Short mmCIF file of C-alpha atoms and ligand atoms in Angstrom, two decimals:
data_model
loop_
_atom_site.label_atom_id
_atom_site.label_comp_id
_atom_site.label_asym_id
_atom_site.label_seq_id
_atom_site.Cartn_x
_atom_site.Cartn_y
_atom_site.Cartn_z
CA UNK A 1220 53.25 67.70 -11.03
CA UNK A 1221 51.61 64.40 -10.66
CA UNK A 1222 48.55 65.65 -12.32
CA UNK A 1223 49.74 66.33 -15.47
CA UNK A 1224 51.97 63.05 -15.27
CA UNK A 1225 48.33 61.55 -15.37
CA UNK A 1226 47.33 63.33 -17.83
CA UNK A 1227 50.57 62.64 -20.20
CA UNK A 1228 50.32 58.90 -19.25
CA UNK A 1229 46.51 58.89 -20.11
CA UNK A 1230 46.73 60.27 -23.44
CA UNK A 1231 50.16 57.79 -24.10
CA UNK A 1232 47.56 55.03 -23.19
CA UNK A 1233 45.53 55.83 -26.07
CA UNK A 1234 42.55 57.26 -23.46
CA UNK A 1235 40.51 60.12 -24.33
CA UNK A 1236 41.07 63.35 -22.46
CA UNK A 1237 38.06 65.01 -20.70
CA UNK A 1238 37.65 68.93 -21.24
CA UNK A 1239 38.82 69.24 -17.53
CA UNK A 1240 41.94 67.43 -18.00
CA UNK A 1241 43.08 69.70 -21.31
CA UNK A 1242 42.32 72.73 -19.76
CA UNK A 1243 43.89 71.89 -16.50
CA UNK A 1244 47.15 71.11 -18.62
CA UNK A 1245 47.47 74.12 -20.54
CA UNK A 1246 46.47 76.85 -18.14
CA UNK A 1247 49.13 75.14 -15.95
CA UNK A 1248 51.52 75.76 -18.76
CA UNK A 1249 50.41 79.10 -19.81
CA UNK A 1250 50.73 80.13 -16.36
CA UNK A 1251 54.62 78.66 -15.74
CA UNK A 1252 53.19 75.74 -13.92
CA UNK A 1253 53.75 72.82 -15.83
CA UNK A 1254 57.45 73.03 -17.11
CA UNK A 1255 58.78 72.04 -20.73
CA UNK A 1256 59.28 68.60 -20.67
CA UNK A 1257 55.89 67.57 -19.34
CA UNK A 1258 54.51 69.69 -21.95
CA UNK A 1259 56.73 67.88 -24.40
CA UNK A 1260 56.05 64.75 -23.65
CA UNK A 1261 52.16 65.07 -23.98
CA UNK A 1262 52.89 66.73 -27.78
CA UNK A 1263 54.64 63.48 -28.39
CA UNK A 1264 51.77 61.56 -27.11
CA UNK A 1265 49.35 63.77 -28.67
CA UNK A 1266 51.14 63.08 -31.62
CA UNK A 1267 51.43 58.89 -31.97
CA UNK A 1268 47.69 59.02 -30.39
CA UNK A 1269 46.22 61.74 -31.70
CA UNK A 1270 43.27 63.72 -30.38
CA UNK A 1271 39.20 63.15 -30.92
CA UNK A 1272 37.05 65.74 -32.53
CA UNK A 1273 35.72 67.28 -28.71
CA UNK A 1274 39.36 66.97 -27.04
CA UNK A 1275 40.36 69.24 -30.00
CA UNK A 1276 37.85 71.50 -29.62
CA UNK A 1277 38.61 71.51 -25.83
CA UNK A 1278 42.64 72.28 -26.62
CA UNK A 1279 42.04 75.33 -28.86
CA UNK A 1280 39.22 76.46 -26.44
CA UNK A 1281 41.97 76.24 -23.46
CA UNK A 1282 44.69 78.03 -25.55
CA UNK A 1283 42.06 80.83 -26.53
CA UNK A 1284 41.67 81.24 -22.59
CA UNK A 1285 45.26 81.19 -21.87
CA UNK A 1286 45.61 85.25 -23.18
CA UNK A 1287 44.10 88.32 -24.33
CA UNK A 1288 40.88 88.27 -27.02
CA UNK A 1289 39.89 90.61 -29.38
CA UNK A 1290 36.66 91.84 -30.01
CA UNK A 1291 34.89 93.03 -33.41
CA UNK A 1292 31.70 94.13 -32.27
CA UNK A 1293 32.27 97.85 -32.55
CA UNK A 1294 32.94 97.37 -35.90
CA UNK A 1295 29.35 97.28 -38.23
CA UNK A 1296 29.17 94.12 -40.42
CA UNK A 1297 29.91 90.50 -40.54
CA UNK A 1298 33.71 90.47 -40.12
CA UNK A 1299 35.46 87.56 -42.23
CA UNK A 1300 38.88 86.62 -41.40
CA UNK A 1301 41.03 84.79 -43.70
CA UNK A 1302 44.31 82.51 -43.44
CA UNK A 1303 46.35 80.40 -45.25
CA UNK A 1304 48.19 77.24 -43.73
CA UNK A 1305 51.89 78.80 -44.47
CA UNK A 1306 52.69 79.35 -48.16
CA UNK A 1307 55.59 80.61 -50.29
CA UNK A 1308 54.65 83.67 -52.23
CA UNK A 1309 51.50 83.53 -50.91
CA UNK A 1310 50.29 87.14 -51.74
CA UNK A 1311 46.52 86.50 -51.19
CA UNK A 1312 46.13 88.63 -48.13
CA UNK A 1313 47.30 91.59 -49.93
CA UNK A 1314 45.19 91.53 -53.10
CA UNK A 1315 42.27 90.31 -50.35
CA UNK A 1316 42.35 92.92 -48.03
CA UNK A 1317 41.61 95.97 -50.49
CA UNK A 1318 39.46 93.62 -52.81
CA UNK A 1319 36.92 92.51 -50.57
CA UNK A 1320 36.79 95.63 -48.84
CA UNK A 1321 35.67 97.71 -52.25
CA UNK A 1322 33.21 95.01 -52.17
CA UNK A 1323 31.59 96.58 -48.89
CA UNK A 1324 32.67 93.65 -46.65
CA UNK A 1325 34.77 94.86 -43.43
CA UNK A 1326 38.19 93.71 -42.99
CA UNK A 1327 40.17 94.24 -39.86
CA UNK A 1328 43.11 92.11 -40.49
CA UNK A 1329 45.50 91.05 -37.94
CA UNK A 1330 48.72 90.00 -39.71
CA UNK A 1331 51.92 88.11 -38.51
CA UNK A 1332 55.60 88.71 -39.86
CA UNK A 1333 58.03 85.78 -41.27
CA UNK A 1334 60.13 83.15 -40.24
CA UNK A 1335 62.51 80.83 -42.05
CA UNK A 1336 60.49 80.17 -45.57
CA UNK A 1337 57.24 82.30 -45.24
CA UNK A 1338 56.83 85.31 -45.92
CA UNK A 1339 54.35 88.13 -42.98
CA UNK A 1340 52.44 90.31 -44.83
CA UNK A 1341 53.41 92.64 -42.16
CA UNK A 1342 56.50 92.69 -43.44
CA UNK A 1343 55.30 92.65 -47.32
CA UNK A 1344 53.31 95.61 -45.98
CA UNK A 1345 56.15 97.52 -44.68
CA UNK A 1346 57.84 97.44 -47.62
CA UNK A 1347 55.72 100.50 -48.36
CA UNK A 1348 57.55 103.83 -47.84
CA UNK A 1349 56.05 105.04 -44.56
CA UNK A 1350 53.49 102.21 -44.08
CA UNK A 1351 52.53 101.75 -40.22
CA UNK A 1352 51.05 98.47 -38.57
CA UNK A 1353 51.59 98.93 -35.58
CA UNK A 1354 48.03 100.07 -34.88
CA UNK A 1355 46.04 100.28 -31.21
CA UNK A 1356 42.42 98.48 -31.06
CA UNK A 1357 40.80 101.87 -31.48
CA UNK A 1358 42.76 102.97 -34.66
CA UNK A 1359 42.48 99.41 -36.30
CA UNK A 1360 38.38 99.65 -35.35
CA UNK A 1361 38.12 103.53 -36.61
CA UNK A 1362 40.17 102.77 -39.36
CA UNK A 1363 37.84 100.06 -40.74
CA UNK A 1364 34.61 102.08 -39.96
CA UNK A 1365 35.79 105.08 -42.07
CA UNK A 1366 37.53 102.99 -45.35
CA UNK A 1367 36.41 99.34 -45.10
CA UNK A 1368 40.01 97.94 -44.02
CA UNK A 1369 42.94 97.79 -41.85
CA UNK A 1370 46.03 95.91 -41.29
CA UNK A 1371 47.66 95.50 -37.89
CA UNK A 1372 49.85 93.42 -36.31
CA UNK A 1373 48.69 90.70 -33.47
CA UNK A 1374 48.33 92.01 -30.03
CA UNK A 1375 50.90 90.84 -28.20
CA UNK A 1376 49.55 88.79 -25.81
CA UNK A 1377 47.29 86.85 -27.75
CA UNK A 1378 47.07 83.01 -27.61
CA UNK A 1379 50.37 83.08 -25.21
CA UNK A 1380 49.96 79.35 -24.92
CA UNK A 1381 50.31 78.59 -28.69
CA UNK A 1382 53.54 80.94 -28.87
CA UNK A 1383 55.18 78.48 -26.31
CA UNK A 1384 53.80 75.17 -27.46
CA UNK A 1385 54.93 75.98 -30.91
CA UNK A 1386 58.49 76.97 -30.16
CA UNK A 1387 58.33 73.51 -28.31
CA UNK A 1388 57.19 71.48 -30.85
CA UNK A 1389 59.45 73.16 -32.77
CA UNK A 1390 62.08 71.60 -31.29
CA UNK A 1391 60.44 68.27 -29.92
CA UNK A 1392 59.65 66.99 -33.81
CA UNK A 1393 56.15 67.28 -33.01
CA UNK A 1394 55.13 70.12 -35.44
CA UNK A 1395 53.08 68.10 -37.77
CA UNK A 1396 50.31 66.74 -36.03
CA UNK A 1397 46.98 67.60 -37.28
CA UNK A 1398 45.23 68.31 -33.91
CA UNK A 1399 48.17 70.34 -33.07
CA UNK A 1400 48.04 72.35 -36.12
CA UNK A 1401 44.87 72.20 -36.02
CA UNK A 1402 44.42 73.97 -32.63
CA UNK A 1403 47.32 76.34 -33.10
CA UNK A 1404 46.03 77.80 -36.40
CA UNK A 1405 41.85 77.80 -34.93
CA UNK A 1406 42.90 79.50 -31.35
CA UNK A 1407 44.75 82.22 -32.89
CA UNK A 1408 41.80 82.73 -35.54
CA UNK A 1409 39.38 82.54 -32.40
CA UNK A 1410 40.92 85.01 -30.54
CA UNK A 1411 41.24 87.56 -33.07
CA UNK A 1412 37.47 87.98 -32.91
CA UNK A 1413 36.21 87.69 -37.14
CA UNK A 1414 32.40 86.00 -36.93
CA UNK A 1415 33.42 83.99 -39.92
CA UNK A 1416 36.62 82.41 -40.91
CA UNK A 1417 37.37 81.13 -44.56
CA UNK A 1418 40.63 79.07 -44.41
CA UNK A 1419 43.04 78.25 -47.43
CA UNK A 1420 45.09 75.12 -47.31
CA UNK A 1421 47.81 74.23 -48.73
CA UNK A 1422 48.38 70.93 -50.18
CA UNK A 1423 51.64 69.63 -51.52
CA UNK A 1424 55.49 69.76 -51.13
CA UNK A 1425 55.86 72.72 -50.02
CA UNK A 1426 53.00 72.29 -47.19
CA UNK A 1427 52.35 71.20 -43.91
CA UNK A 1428 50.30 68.32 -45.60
CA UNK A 1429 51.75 67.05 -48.65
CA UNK A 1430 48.50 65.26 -50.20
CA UNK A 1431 45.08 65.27 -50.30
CA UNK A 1432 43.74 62.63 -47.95
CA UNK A 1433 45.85 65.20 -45.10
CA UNK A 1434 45.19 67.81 -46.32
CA UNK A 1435 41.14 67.29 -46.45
CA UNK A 1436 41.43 65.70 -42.98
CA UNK A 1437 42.81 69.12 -41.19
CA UNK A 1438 40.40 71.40 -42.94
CA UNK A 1439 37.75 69.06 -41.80
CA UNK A 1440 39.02 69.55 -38.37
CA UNK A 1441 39.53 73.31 -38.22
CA UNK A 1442 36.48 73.71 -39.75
CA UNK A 1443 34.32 71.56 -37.03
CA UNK A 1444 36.61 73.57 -34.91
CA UNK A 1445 35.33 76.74 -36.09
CA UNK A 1446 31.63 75.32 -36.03
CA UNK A 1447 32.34 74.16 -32.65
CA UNK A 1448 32.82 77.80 -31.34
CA UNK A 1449 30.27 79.04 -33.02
CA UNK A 1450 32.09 80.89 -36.12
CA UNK A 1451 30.80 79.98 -40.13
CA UNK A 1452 33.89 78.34 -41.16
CA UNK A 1453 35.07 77.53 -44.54
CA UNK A 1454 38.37 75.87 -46.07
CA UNK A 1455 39.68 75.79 -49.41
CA UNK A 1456 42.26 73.20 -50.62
CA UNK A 1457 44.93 74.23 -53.17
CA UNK A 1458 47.55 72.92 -54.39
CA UNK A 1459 50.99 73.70 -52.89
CA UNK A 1460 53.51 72.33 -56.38
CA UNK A 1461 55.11 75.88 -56.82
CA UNK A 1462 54.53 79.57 -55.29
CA UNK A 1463 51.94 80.97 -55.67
CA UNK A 1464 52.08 83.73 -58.59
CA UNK A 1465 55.48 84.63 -59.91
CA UNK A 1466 56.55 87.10 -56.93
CA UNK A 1467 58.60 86.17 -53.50
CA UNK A 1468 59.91 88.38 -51.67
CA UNK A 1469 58.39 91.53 -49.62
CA UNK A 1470 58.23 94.73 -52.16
CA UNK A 1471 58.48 92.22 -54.81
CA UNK A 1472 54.94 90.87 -53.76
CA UNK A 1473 53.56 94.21 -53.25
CA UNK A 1474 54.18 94.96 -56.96
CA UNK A 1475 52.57 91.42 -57.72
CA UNK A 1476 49.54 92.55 -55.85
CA UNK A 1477 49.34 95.96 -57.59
CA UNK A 1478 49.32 94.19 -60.57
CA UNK A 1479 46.79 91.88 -59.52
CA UNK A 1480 44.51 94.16 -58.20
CA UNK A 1481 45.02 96.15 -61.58
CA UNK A 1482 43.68 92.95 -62.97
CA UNK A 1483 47.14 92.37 -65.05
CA UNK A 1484 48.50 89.40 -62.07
CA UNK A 1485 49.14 86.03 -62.52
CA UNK A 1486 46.35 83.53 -62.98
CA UNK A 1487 47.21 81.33 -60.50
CA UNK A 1488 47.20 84.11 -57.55
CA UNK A 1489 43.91 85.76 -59.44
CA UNK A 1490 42.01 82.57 -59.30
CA UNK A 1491 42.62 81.64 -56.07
CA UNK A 1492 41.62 85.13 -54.67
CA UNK A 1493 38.58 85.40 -56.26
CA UNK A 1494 37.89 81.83 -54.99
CA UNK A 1495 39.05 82.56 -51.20
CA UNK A 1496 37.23 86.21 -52.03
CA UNK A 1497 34.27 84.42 -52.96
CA UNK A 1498 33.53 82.71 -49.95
CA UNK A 1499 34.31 85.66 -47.68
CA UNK A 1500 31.60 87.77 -49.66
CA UNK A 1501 29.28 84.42 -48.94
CA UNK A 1502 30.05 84.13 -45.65
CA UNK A 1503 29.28 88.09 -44.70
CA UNK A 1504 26.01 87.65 -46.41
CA UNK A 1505 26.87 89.65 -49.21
CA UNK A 1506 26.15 87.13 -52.12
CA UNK A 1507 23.63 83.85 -52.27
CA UNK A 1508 26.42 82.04 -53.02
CA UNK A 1509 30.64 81.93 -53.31
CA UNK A 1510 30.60 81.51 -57.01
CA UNK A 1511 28.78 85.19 -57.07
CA UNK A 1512 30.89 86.55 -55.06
CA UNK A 1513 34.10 85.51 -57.00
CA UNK A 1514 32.13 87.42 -59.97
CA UNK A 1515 31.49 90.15 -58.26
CA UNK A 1516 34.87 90.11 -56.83
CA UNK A 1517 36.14 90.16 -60.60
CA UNK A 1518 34.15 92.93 -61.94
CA UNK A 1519 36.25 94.63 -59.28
CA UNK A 1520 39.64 94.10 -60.17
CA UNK A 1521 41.32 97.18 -62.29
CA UNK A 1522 39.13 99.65 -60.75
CA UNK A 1523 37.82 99.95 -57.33
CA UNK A 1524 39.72 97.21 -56.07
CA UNK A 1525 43.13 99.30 -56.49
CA UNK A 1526 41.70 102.44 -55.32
CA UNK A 1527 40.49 100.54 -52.33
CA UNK A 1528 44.41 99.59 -51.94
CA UNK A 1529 45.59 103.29 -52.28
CA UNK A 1530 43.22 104.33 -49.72
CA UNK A 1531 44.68 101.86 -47.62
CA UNK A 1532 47.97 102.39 -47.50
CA UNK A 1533 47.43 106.60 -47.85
CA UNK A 1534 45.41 105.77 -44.22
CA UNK A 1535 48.30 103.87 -42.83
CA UNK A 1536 50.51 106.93 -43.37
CA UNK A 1537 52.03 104.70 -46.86
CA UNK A 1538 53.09 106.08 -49.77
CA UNK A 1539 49.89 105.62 -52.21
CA UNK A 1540 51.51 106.82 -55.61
CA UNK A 1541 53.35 102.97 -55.48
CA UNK A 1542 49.87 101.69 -56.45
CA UNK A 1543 50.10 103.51 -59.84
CA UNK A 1544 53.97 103.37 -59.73
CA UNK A 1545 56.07 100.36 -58.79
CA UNK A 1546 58.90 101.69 -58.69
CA UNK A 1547 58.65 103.56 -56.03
CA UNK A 1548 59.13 100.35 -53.94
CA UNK A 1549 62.30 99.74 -52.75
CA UNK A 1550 64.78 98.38 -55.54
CA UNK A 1551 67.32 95.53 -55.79
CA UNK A 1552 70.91 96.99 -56.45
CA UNK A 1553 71.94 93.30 -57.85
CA UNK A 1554 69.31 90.60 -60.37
CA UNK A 1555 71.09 87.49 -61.12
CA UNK A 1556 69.33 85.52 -63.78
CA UNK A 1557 68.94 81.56 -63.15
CA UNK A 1558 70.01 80.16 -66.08
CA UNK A 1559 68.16 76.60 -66.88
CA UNK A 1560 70.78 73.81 -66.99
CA UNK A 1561 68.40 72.01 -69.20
CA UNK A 1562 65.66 72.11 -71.96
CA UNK A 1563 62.20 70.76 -71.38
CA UNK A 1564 59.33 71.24 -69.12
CA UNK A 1565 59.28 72.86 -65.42
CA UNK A 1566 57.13 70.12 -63.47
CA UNK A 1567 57.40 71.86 -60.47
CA UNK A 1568 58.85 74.30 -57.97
CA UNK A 1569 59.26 73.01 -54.82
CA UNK A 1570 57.86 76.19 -52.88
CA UNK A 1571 60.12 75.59 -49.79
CA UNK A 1572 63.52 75.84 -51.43
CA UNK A 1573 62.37 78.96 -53.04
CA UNK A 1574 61.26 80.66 -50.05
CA UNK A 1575 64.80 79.04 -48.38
CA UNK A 1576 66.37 81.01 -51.18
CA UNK A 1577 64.60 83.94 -50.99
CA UNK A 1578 65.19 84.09 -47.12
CA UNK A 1579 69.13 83.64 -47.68
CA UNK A 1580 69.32 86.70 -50.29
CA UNK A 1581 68.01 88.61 -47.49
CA UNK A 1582 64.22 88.69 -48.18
CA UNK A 1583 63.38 86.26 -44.68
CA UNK A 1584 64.37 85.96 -41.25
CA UNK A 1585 66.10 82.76 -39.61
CA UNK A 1586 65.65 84.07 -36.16
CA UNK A 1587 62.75 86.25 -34.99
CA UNK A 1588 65.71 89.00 -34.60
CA UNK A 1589 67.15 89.38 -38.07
CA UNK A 1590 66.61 92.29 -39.77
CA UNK A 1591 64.81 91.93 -43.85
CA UNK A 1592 65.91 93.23 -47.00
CA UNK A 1593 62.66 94.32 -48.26
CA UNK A 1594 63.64 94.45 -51.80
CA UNK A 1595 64.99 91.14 -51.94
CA UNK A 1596 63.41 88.41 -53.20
CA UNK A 1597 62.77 86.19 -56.20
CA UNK A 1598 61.27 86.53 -59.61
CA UNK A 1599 59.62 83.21 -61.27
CA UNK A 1600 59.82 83.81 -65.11
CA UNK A 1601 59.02 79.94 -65.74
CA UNK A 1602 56.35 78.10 -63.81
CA UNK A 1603 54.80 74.42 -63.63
CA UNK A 1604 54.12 73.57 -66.93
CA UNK A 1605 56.15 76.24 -69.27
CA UNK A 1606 58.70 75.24 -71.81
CA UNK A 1607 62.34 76.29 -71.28
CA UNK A 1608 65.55 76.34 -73.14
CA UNK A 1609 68.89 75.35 -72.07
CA UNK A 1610 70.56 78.97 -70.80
CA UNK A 1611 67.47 80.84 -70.69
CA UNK A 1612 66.44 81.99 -67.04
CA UNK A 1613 63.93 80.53 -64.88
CA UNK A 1614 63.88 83.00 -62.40
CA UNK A 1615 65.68 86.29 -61.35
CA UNK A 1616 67.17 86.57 -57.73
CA UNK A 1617 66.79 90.11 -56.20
CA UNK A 1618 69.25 90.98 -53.48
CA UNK A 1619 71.68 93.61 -52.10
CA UNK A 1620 74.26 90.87 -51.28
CA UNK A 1621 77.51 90.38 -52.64
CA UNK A 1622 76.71 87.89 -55.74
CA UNK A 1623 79.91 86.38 -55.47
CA UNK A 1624 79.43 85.71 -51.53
CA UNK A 1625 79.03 82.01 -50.33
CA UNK A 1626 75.36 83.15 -49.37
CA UNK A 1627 74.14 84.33 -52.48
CA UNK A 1628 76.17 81.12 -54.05
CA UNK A 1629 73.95 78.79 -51.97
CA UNK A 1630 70.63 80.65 -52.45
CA UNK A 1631 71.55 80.43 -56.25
CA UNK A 1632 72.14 76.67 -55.87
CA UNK A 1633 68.55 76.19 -53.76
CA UNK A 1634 66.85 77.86 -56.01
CA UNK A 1635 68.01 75.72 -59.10
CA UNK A 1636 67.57 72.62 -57.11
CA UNK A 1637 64.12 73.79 -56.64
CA UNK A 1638 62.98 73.59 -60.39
CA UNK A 1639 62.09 69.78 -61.69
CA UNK A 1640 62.98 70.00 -65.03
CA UNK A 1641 61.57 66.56 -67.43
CA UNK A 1642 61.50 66.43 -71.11
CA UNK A 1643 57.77 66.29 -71.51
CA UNK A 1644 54.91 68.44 -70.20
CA UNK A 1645 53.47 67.97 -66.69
CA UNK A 1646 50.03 66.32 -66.25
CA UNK A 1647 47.75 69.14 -66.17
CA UNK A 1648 47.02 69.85 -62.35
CA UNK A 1649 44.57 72.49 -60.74
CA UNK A 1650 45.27 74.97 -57.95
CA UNK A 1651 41.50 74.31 -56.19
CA UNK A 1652 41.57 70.97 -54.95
CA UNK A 1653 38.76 71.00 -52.91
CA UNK A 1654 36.09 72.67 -50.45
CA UNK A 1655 35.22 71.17 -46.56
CA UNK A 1656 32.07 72.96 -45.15
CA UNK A 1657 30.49 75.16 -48.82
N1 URA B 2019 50.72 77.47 -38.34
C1 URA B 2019 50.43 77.64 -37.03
O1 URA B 2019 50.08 78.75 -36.63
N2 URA B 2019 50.49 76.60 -36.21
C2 URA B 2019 50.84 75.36 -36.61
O2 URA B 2019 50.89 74.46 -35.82
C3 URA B 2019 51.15 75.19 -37.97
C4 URA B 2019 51.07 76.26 -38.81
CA1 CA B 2020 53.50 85.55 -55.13
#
């Protein structure tokens, strides 16, 4: 392959890329042509060089290409898609869906399931007695036209170039490079067909970009991205010092949603949906501007925004009474509290160790194969900033595991490790950090 030797040894050399080259490169890899290690080597490059705004926009463009694309059009509306850059407890897409839907906005969601610390709201989804996602094109499309919403899973063969690359980088150290998250993240979002995307992400420990400066720096390239092909694009940056809300785990979350959507969730998960909510009700037109739409988006909460949720899940064959009774979700047979080893004040949770922990009591997958436990998870009781005794519990592990096993003994220790426990209070610290393209 001496063409994409050039290529590799031109982007090592610090050159610029043309359109040509990129494309040439990862239609040849798509297709089988250009073998693992080339493709390696130029994430390595890619990743001590970097990449300029228009060879980015060229690398997403060329992984869009390499598969299948969805289209929207048959669906009335300005459709707004919505992701977040990996999060622990993230439960935004659940509260989201149904909320911004009662709102009148269309959403036809296409949803992913989780590996190692995140959680798929697929998965969170299924946790549902009798919930389907595995919809076809025309059921996803009919299924928004009659109620407003639908969640499916990813076709299979979309962005087939990014599925490879990742599981490379994966392995090649070469996961956090901004143009490379930047691409993966923007093709898949491309391909899925929404006319406007509104992006949240996540700043801090538990992220891909662990401060601000980063952080602002890949939103402003997804959303030139997004610009780029034509899409509204929007990002959000919020903080990543704990989980979001007090739920992880897959039924666990859908009770945290309920709850939400009742207008009884925690403030940290409220305020950052109406935000994200706010902007997707902008961006469809709906409102003059995102701060009306959160409003709106408020007024919503309790009511129509749970109803909107019940008719959701009733159309994807779910059980519906869960909305007005939790415990119909499935149950944990064992809780083990967490007691603190010390008084004072949490300063953080470092998200990753819970979601670790929350994976090892059965609630995650460490290989795409593994089967979930969709009751287990984790509880927060205390959060960034609360006071705690010595002995009283910070959280509440939910499992089906042995809780004398080595397992459940190391997911006990992670999630202790994660708290940060200091004698005084934490600086105060908000979850919105930020806004790139508003
Ligand atoms: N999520 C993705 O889909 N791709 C990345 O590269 C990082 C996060
Ligand atoms: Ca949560």
């Amino acid at each position: 392959m001496v063409r994409a030797y050039e290529i590799i040894l031109k982007k090592r050399n610090g050159l610029a890329l043309t359109g040509a080259e990129i494309d040439y490169l990862i239609k040849g890899y798509a297709a089988g042509l250009v073998p693992d290690y080339q493709m390696a080597a130029f994430a390595m490059a890619v990743y001590f060089q970097g990449m300029s705004r228009e060879e980015t926009l060229a690398l997403t463009m060329a992984m869009v290409q390499s598969g299948e694309t969805v289209s929207l059009a048959d669906i009335p509306g300005i459709k707004v898609d919505k992701h977040s850059t990996g999060g622990v407890g993230d439960t935004t897409t659940l509260v989201l869906v149904p909320l911004v839907a009662a709102a009148g906005v269309p959403v036809a969601k296409m949803s992913g399931r989780g590996l190692g610390h995140t959680g798929g709201t697929l998965d969170k989804l299924e946790s549902i007695p009798g919930f389907r996602t595995d919809l076809s094109r025309e059921e996803l499309a009919d299924q928004v036209r009659r109620i407003g919403a639908a969640v499916a899973g990813q076709t299979a063969n979309l962005v087939p170039a990014d599925k490879a690359l990742y599981a490379l980088r994966d392995v090649t150290a070469t996961v956090d490079s901004l143009p490379l998250i930047a691409s993966s993240i923007m093709s898949k979002k491309l391909a899925a067909g929404a006319d406007a995307i509104v992006l949240d992400v996540k700043c801090g420990d538990g992220a891909f970009m662990k401060n601000l400066d980063d952080a602002l720096a890949l939103a402003r390239a997804m959303v030139e991205i997004g610009r780029g092909a034509g899409r509204e694009t929007v990002a959000i940056l919020s903080a990543m010092e704990q989980p979001l809300g007090r739920a992880v785990g897959n039924a666990l979350e859908v009770e945290e949603a309920i709850k939400t959507l009742r207008g009884e969730g925690p403030a940290d998960l409220e305020e950052l949906c109406l935000v994200l909510g706010g902007q997707m009700l902008c961006l469809a037109g709906k409102v003059p501007d995102p701060a009306r739409g959160s409003e709106l988006l408020k007024g919503l909460l309790g009511g129509a925004a749970l109803n909107k949720f019940k008719e959701l899940i009733a159309a994807q064959h779910g059980d519906a009474r869960v909305a007005d009774d939790p415990s119909l979700l499935p149950q944990a047979p064992v809780r083990l509290e967490l007691p603190s080893p010390a008084a004072g004040f949490v300063q953080r949770i470092r998200a990753e160790s819970i979601g670790r922990s929350a994976m090892l009591l059965g609630a995650g997958r460490e290989t795409k194969e593994d089967a979930i436990d969709p009751a287990a998870g984790i509880v927060l009781l205390k959060k960034a900033g609360d006071a705690v005794k010595a002995g009283e519990p910070l959280a509440v592990l939910h499992t089906a595991l042995d809780p004398a096993s080595p397992r459940v003994e190391q997911a006990r220790r992670m999630a202790l490790e994660a708290y940060e426990i200091d004698a005084a209070p934490p600086a105060a610290s908000s979850l919105i950090l930020g806004a790139v393209g508003a």
